Amino acid sequence: MKVAIASDHGGLTIRKEIISLLEEMKISYIDLGCESDTSVDYPDFAFLVAEKVAKGDASRGILICGTGIGMSIAANKVKGIRCALVHDTFSAKATREHNDSNILAMGERVIGIGLARDIVKIWIETSFKGGRHENRLNKIKRCELNGDLSKKESE
Ligand code: RB5
């Protein structure tokens, strides 16, 4: 697994901590900034990570901003991205099992580092369950690819 990670100025501290966690977990990562606490625009960093994941240069992505909301909205505009905004461990597990989320977004002004570490660990270690969830993801993919909003099941 390779993780692409980025934050804006509002997520800098937790990003550094999560990078240490990835090192502890021996997971390879690409750190895409930001460099300092100077104010930057979160979409620029969301798109850097989303592009790496969408192109397959990274298998997963992690994005941190003040709330996680801006990062998740921006990342989800990129084709192939399923970015989940998560601030609890139950959702971290569920979004991997049910949504096969490929990017995790968190807000540094919302949760502390202890919970952020637990969320990342669970999110990294949990697999997609497939089965009935696959058909639901296919509906999202069809909408993304050709605007198909129909209820039809997969062929
Ligand atoms: C930056 O002030 C803040 O707007 C950003 O980190 C994030 O919370 C946006 O959703």
PDB file of C-alpha atoms and ligand atoms in Angstrom:
ATOM      1  CA  MET A   1       0.000   0.000   0.000  1.00  0.00           C
ATOM      2  CA  LYS A   2       1.153   3.533  -0.782  1.00  0.00           C
ATOM      3  CA  VAL A   3      -0.574   6.507   0.862  1.00  0.00           C
ATOM      4  CA  ALA A   4      -0.581  10.047  -0.555  1.00  0.00           C
ATOM      5  CA  ILE A   5      -1.028  12.597   2.235  1.00  0.00           C
ATOM      6  CA  ALA A   6      -1.516  16.371   2.298  1.00  0.00           C
ATOM      7  CA  SER A   7      -2.979  19.118   4.436  1.00  0.00           C
ATOM      8  CA  ASP A   8      -3.562  22.838   4.338  1.00  0.00           C
ATOM      9  CA  HIS A   9      -2.265  25.130   7.096  1.00  0.00           C
ATOM     10  CA  GLY A  10      -5.244  24.105   9.268  1.00  0.00           C
ATOM     11  CA  GLY A  11      -4.193  20.449   9.257  1.00  0.00           C
ATOM     12  CA  LEU A  12      -0.421  20.720   9.462  1.00  0.00           C
ATOM     13  CA  THR A  13       0.077  19.407  13.007  1.00  0.00           C
ATOM     14  CA  ILE A  14      -2.070  16.302  12.606  1.00  0.00           C
ATOM     15  CA  ARG A  15      -0.503  15.588   9.183  1.00  0.00           C
ATOM     16  CA  LYS A  16       2.978  15.449  10.779  1.00  0.00           C
ATOM     17  CA  GLU A  17       1.649  13.072  13.462  1.00  0.00           C
ATOM     18  CA  ILE A  18      -0.038  10.857  10.878  1.00  0.00           C
ATOM     19  CA  ILE A  19       3.181  10.714   8.868  1.00  0.00           C
ATOM     20  CA  SER A  20       4.945   9.424  12.028  1.00  0.00           C
ATOM     21  CA  LEU A  21       2.183   6.837  12.403  1.00  0.00           C
ATOM     22  CA  LEU A  22       2.604   5.682   8.787  1.00  0.00           C
ATOM     23  CA  GLU A  23       6.330   5.312   9.453  1.00  0.00           C
ATOM     24  CA  GLU A  24       5.593   3.273  12.615  1.00  0.00           C
ATOM     25  CA  MET A  25       3.226   1.104  10.550  1.00  0.00           C
ATOM     26  CA  LYS A  26       5.905   0.748   7.838  1.00  0.00           C
ATOM     27  CA  ILE A  27       3.513   2.057   5.211  1.00  0.00           C
ATOM     28  CA  SER A  28       5.097   3.934   2.322  1.00  0.00           C
ATOM     29  CA  TYR A  29       3.760   7.409   1.691  1.00  0.00           C
ATOM     30  CA  ILE A  30       4.101  10.463  -0.533  1.00  0.00           C
ATOM     31  CA  ASP A  31       3.936  13.731   1.406  1.00  0.00           C
ATOM     32  CA  LEU A  32       2.451  16.438  -0.813  1.00  0.00           C
ATOM     33  CA  GLY A  33       2.552  19.377   1.621  1.00  0.00           C
ATOM     34  CA  CYS A  34       1.729  22.017   2.608  1.00  0.00           C
ATOM     35  CA  GLU A  35       5.117  23.256   3.730  1.00  0.00           C
ATOM     36  CA  SER A  36       4.305  25.734   6.520  1.00  0.00           C
ATOM     37  CA  ASP A  37       1.489  27.326   8.495  1.00  0.00           C
ATOM     38  CA  THR A  38       1.169  30.084   5.887  1.00  0.00           C
ATOM     39  CA  SER A  39      -2.415  30.189   4.637  1.00  0.00           C
ATOM     40  CA  VAL A  40      -2.989  28.116   1.485  1.00  0.00           C
ATOM     41  CA  ASP A  41      -6.050  26.967  -0.499  1.00  0.00           C
ATOM     42  CA  TYR A  42      -7.222  23.481   0.520  1.00  0.00           C
ATOM     43  CA  PRO A  43      -8.481  22.479  -2.991  1.00  0.00           C
ATOM     44  CA  ASP A  44      -4.908  22.679  -4.352  1.00  0.00           C
ATOM     45  CA  PHE A  45      -3.831  20.011  -1.879  1.00  0.00           C
ATOM     46  CA  ALA A  46      -6.985  17.917  -2.161  1.00  0.00           C
ATOM     47  CA  PHE A  47      -6.447  17.746  -5.935  1.00  0.00           C
ATOM     48  CA  LEU A  48      -2.775  16.735  -5.570  1.00  0.00           C
ATOM     49  CA  VAL A  49      -3.740  13.722  -3.437  1.00  0.00           C
ATOM     50  CA  ALA A  50      -6.875  12.886  -5.452  1.00  0.00           C
ATOM     51  CA  GLU A  51      -4.885  12.878  -8.690  1.00  0.00           C
ATOM     52  CA  LYS A  52      -2.300  10.471  -7.257  1.00  0.00           C
ATOM     53  CA  VAL A  53      -5.050   8.096  -6.102  1.00  0.00           C
ATOM     54  CA  ALA A  54      -7.146   8.405  -9.276  1.00  0.00           C
ATOM     55  CA  LYS A  55      -4.092   7.668 -11.456  1.00  0.00           C
ATOM     56  CA  GLY A  56      -3.036   4.722  -9.287  1.00  0.00           C
ATOM     57  CA  ASP A  57       0.238   6.329  -8.183  1.00  0.00           C
ATOM     58  CA  ALA A  58      -1.061   5.859  -4.621  1.00  0.00           C
ATOM     59  CA  SER A  59      -3.565   3.272  -3.431  1.00  0.00           C
ATOM     60  CA  ARG A  60      -5.043   5.508  -0.714  1.00  0.00           C
ATOM     61  CA  GLY A  61      -5.019   9.157   0.303  1.00  0.00           C
ATOM     62  CA  ILE A  62      -5.293  11.121   3.538  1.00  0.00           C
ATOM     63  CA  LEU A  63      -6.304  14.801   3.655  1.00  0.00           C
ATOM     64  CA  ILE A  64      -6.442  17.079   6.675  1.00  0.00           C
ATOM     65  CA  CYS A  65      -7.720  20.641   6.918  1.00  0.00           C
ATOM     66  CA  GLY A  66      -9.407  22.608   9.693  1.00  0.00           C
ATOM     67  CA  THR A  67     -12.712  20.781   9.427  1.00  0.00           C
ATOM     68  CA  GLY A  68     -11.982  18.119   6.797  1.00  0.00           C
ATOM     69  CA  ILE A  69     -15.060  19.370   4.966  1.00  0.00           C
ATOM     70  CA  GLY A  70     -13.394  21.463   2.271  1.00  0.00           C
ATOM     71  CA  MET A  71     -10.867  18.725   1.536  1.00  0.00           C
ATOM     72  CA  SER A  72     -13.593  16.092   1.197  1.00  0.00           C
ATOM     73  CA  ILE A  73     -15.772  18.256  -1.058  1.00  0.00           C
ATOM     74  CA  ALA A  74     -12.816  19.034  -3.347  1.00  0.00           C
ATOM     75  CA  ALA A  75     -11.439  15.475  -3.480  1.00  0.00           C
ATOM     76  CA  ASN A  76     -14.862  14.047  -4.343  1.00  0.00           C
ATOM     77  CA  LYS A  77     -14.964  16.177  -7.523  1.00  0.00           C
ATOM     78  CA  VAL A  78     -12.182  14.019  -9.000  1.00  0.00           C
ATOM     79  CA  LYS A  79     -13.328  10.973 -10.984  1.00  0.00           C
ATOM     80  CA  GLY A  80     -12.749   7.696  -9.173  1.00  0.00           C
ATOM     81  CA  ILE A  81     -12.422   9.291  -5.741  1.00  0.00           C
ATOM     82  CA  ARG A  82     -14.530   8.169  -2.806  1.00  0.00           C
ATOM     83  CA  CYS A  83     -13.426  10.503  -0.033  1.00  0.00           C
ATOM     84  CA  ALA A  84     -14.919   9.963   3.424  1.00  0.00           C
ATOM     85  CA  LEU A  85     -14.944  12.653   6.096  1.00  0.00           C
ATOM     86  CA  VAL A  86     -14.445  10.721   9.326  1.00  0.00           C
ATOM     87  CA  HIS A  87     -14.242  11.783  12.954  1.00  0.00           C
ATOM     88  CA  ASP A  88     -15.016   8.510  14.768  1.00  0.00           C
ATOM     89  CA  THR A  89     -13.669   4.978  14.689  1.00  0.00           C
ATOM     90  CA  PHE A  90     -17.018   3.342  13.840  1.00  0.00           C
ATOM     91  CA  SER A  91     -17.251   5.349  10.616  1.00  0.00           C
ATOM     92  CA  ALA A  92     -13.587   4.683   9.803  1.00  0.00           C
ATOM     93  CA  LYS A  93     -14.312   0.948   9.718  1.00  0.00           C
ATOM     94  CA  ALA A  94     -17.724   1.252   8.056  1.00  0.00           C
ATOM     95  CA  THR A  95     -16.557   3.491   5.234  1.00  0.00           C
ATOM     96  CA  ARG A  96     -13.873   1.001   4.244  1.00  0.00           C
ATOM     97  CA  GLU A  97     -16.213  -2.009   4.523  1.00  0.00           C
ATOM     98  CA  HIS A  98     -19.208  -0.414   2.796  1.00  0.00           C
ATOM     99  CA  ASN A  99     -17.939   2.460   0.626  1.00  0.00           C
ATOM    100  CA  ASP A 100     -14.421   1.276  -0.257  1.00  0.00           C
ATOM    101  CA  SER A 101     -13.361   4.867   0.441  1.00  0.00           C
ATOM    102  CA  ASN A 102      -9.995   5.574  -1.116  1.00  0.00           C
ATOM    103  CA  ILE A 103      -9.368   8.910   0.597  1.00  0.00           C
ATOM    104  CA  LEU A 104      -9.835   9.754   4.279  1.00  0.00           C
ATOM    105  CA  ALA A 105     -10.464  13.373   5.296  1.00  0.00           C
ATOM    106  CA  MET A 106     -10.229  14.661   8.856  1.00  0.00           C
ATOM    107  CA  GLY A 107     -10.432  18.042  10.580  1.00  0.00           C
ATOM    108  CA  GLU A 108      -7.676  19.144  12.937  1.00  0.00           C
ATOM    109  CA  ARG A 109     -10.003  21.668  14.585  1.00  0.00           C
ATOM    110  CA  VAL A 110     -12.505  18.878  15.257  1.00  0.00           C
ATOM    111  CA  ILE A 111     -10.546  15.961  16.749  1.00  0.00           C
ATOM    112  CA  GLY A 112      -7.315  15.395  18.655  1.00  0.00           C
ATOM    113  CA  ILE A 113      -4.285  13.443  17.587  1.00  0.00           C
ATOM    114  CA  GLY A 114      -5.134  10.315  19.625  1.00  0.00           C
ATOM    115  CA  LEU A 115      -8.446   9.832  17.845  1.00  0.00           C
ATOM    116  CA  ALA A 116      -6.958  10.783  14.463  1.00  0.00           C
ATOM    117  CA  ARG A 117      -4.299   8.071  14.873  1.00  0.00           C
ATOM    118  CA  ASP A 118      -6.934   5.449  15.809  1.00  0.00           C
ATOM    119  CA  ILE A 119      -9.073   6.452  12.808  1.00  0.00           C
ATOM    120  CA  VAL A 120      -6.146   6.192  10.395  1.00  0.00           C
ATOM    121  CA  LYS A 121      -5.039   2.815  11.787  1.00  0.00           C
ATOM    122  CA  ILE A 122      -8.536   1.335  11.452  1.00  0.00           C
ATOM    123  CA  TRP A 123      -9.136   2.912   8.031  1.00  0.00           C
ATOM    124  CA  ILE A 124      -5.825   1.564   6.698  1.00  0.00           C
ATOM    125  CA  GLU A 125      -6.333  -1.938   8.101  1.00  0.00           C
ATOM    126  CA  THR A 126      -9.985  -2.500   7.117  1.00  0.00           C
ATOM    127  CA  SER A 127     -10.888  -4.153   3.803  1.00  0.00           C
ATOM    128  CA  PHE A 128     -13.878  -3.525   1.521  1.00  0.00           C
ATOM    129  CA  LYS A 129     -16.594  -6.142   2.091  1.00  0.00           C
ATOM    130  CA  GLY A 130     -17.860  -6.256  -1.512  1.00  0.00           C
ATOM    131  CA  GLY A 131     -21.123  -8.161  -2.020  1.00  0.00           C
ATOM    132  CA  ARG A 132     -24.216  -5.941  -1.854  1.00  0.00           C
ATOM    133  CA  HIS A 133     -21.978  -2.886  -1.416  1.00  0.00           C
ATOM    134  CA  GLU A 134     -20.410  -3.459  -4.840  1.00  0.00           C
ATOM    135  CA  ASN A 135     -23.709  -2.828  -6.629  1.00  0.00           C
ATOM    136  CA  ARG A 136     -24.155   0.440  -4.720  1.00  0.00           C
ATOM    137  CA  LEU A 137     -20.692   1.613  -5.691  1.00  0.00           C
ATOM    138  CA  ASN A 138     -21.461   0.711  -9.307  1.00  0.00           C
ATOM    139  CA  LYS A 139     -24.470   3.067  -9.181  1.00  0.00           C
ATOM    140  CA  ILE A 140     -22.187   5.870  -8.014  1.00  0.00           C
ATOM    141  CA  LYS A 141     -19.647   5.021 -10.746  1.00  0.00           C
ATOM    142  CA  ARG A 142     -22.352   5.102 -13.447  1.00  0.00           C
ATOM    143  CA  CYS A 143     -23.505   8.505 -12.229  1.00  0.00           C
ATOM    144  CA  GLU A 144     -19.938   9.771 -12.261  1.00  0.00           C
ATOM    145  CA  LEU A 145     -19.155   8.402 -15.718  1.00  0.00           C
ATOM    146  CA  ASN A 146     -22.319   9.262 -17.661  1.00  0.00           C
ATOM    147  CA  GLY A 147     -24.744  10.996 -15.310  1.00  0.00           C
ATOM    148  CA  ASP A 148     -26.858   7.846 -14.993  1.00  0.00           C
ATOM    149  CA  LEU A 149     -29.160   8.367 -11.984  1.00  0.00           C
ATOM    150  CA  SER A 150     -31.262   5.271 -12.596  1.00  0.00           C
ATOM    151  CA  LYS A 151     -32.007   2.577 -10.028  1.00  0.00           C
ATOM    152  CA  LYS A 152     -30.999  -0.261 -12.311  1.00  0.00           C
ATOM    153  CA  GLU A 153     -28.890  -3.083 -10.883  1.00  0.00           C
ATOM    154  CA  SER A 154     -25.496  -4.079 -12.314  1.00  0.00           C
ATOM    155  CA  GLU A 155     -25.660  -6.320 -15.415  1.00  0.00           C
TER     156      GLU A 155
HETATM  157  C1  RB5 B   1      -8.935  27.206   6.508  1.00  0.00           C
HETATM  158  O1  RB5 B   1      -9.118  28.327   7.322  1.00  0.00           O
HETATM  159  C2  RB5 B   1     -10.151  26.318   6.563  1.00  0.00           C
HETATM  160  O2  RB5 B   1     -11.194  26.928   5.876  1.00  0.00           O
HETATM  161  C3  RB5 B   1      -9.849  24.966   5.995  1.00  0.00           C
HETATM  162  O3  RB5 B   1      -8.798  24.391   6.697  1.00  0.00           O
HETATM  163  C4  RB5 B   1     -10.974  23.950   6.036  1.00  0.00           C
HETATM  164  O4  RB5 B   1     -11.538  23.857   7.293  1.00  0.00           O
HETATM  165  C5  RB5 B   1     -11.972  24.057   4.972  1.00  0.00           C
HETATM  166  O5  RB5 B   1     -12.921  23.273   4.867  1.00  0.00           O
END
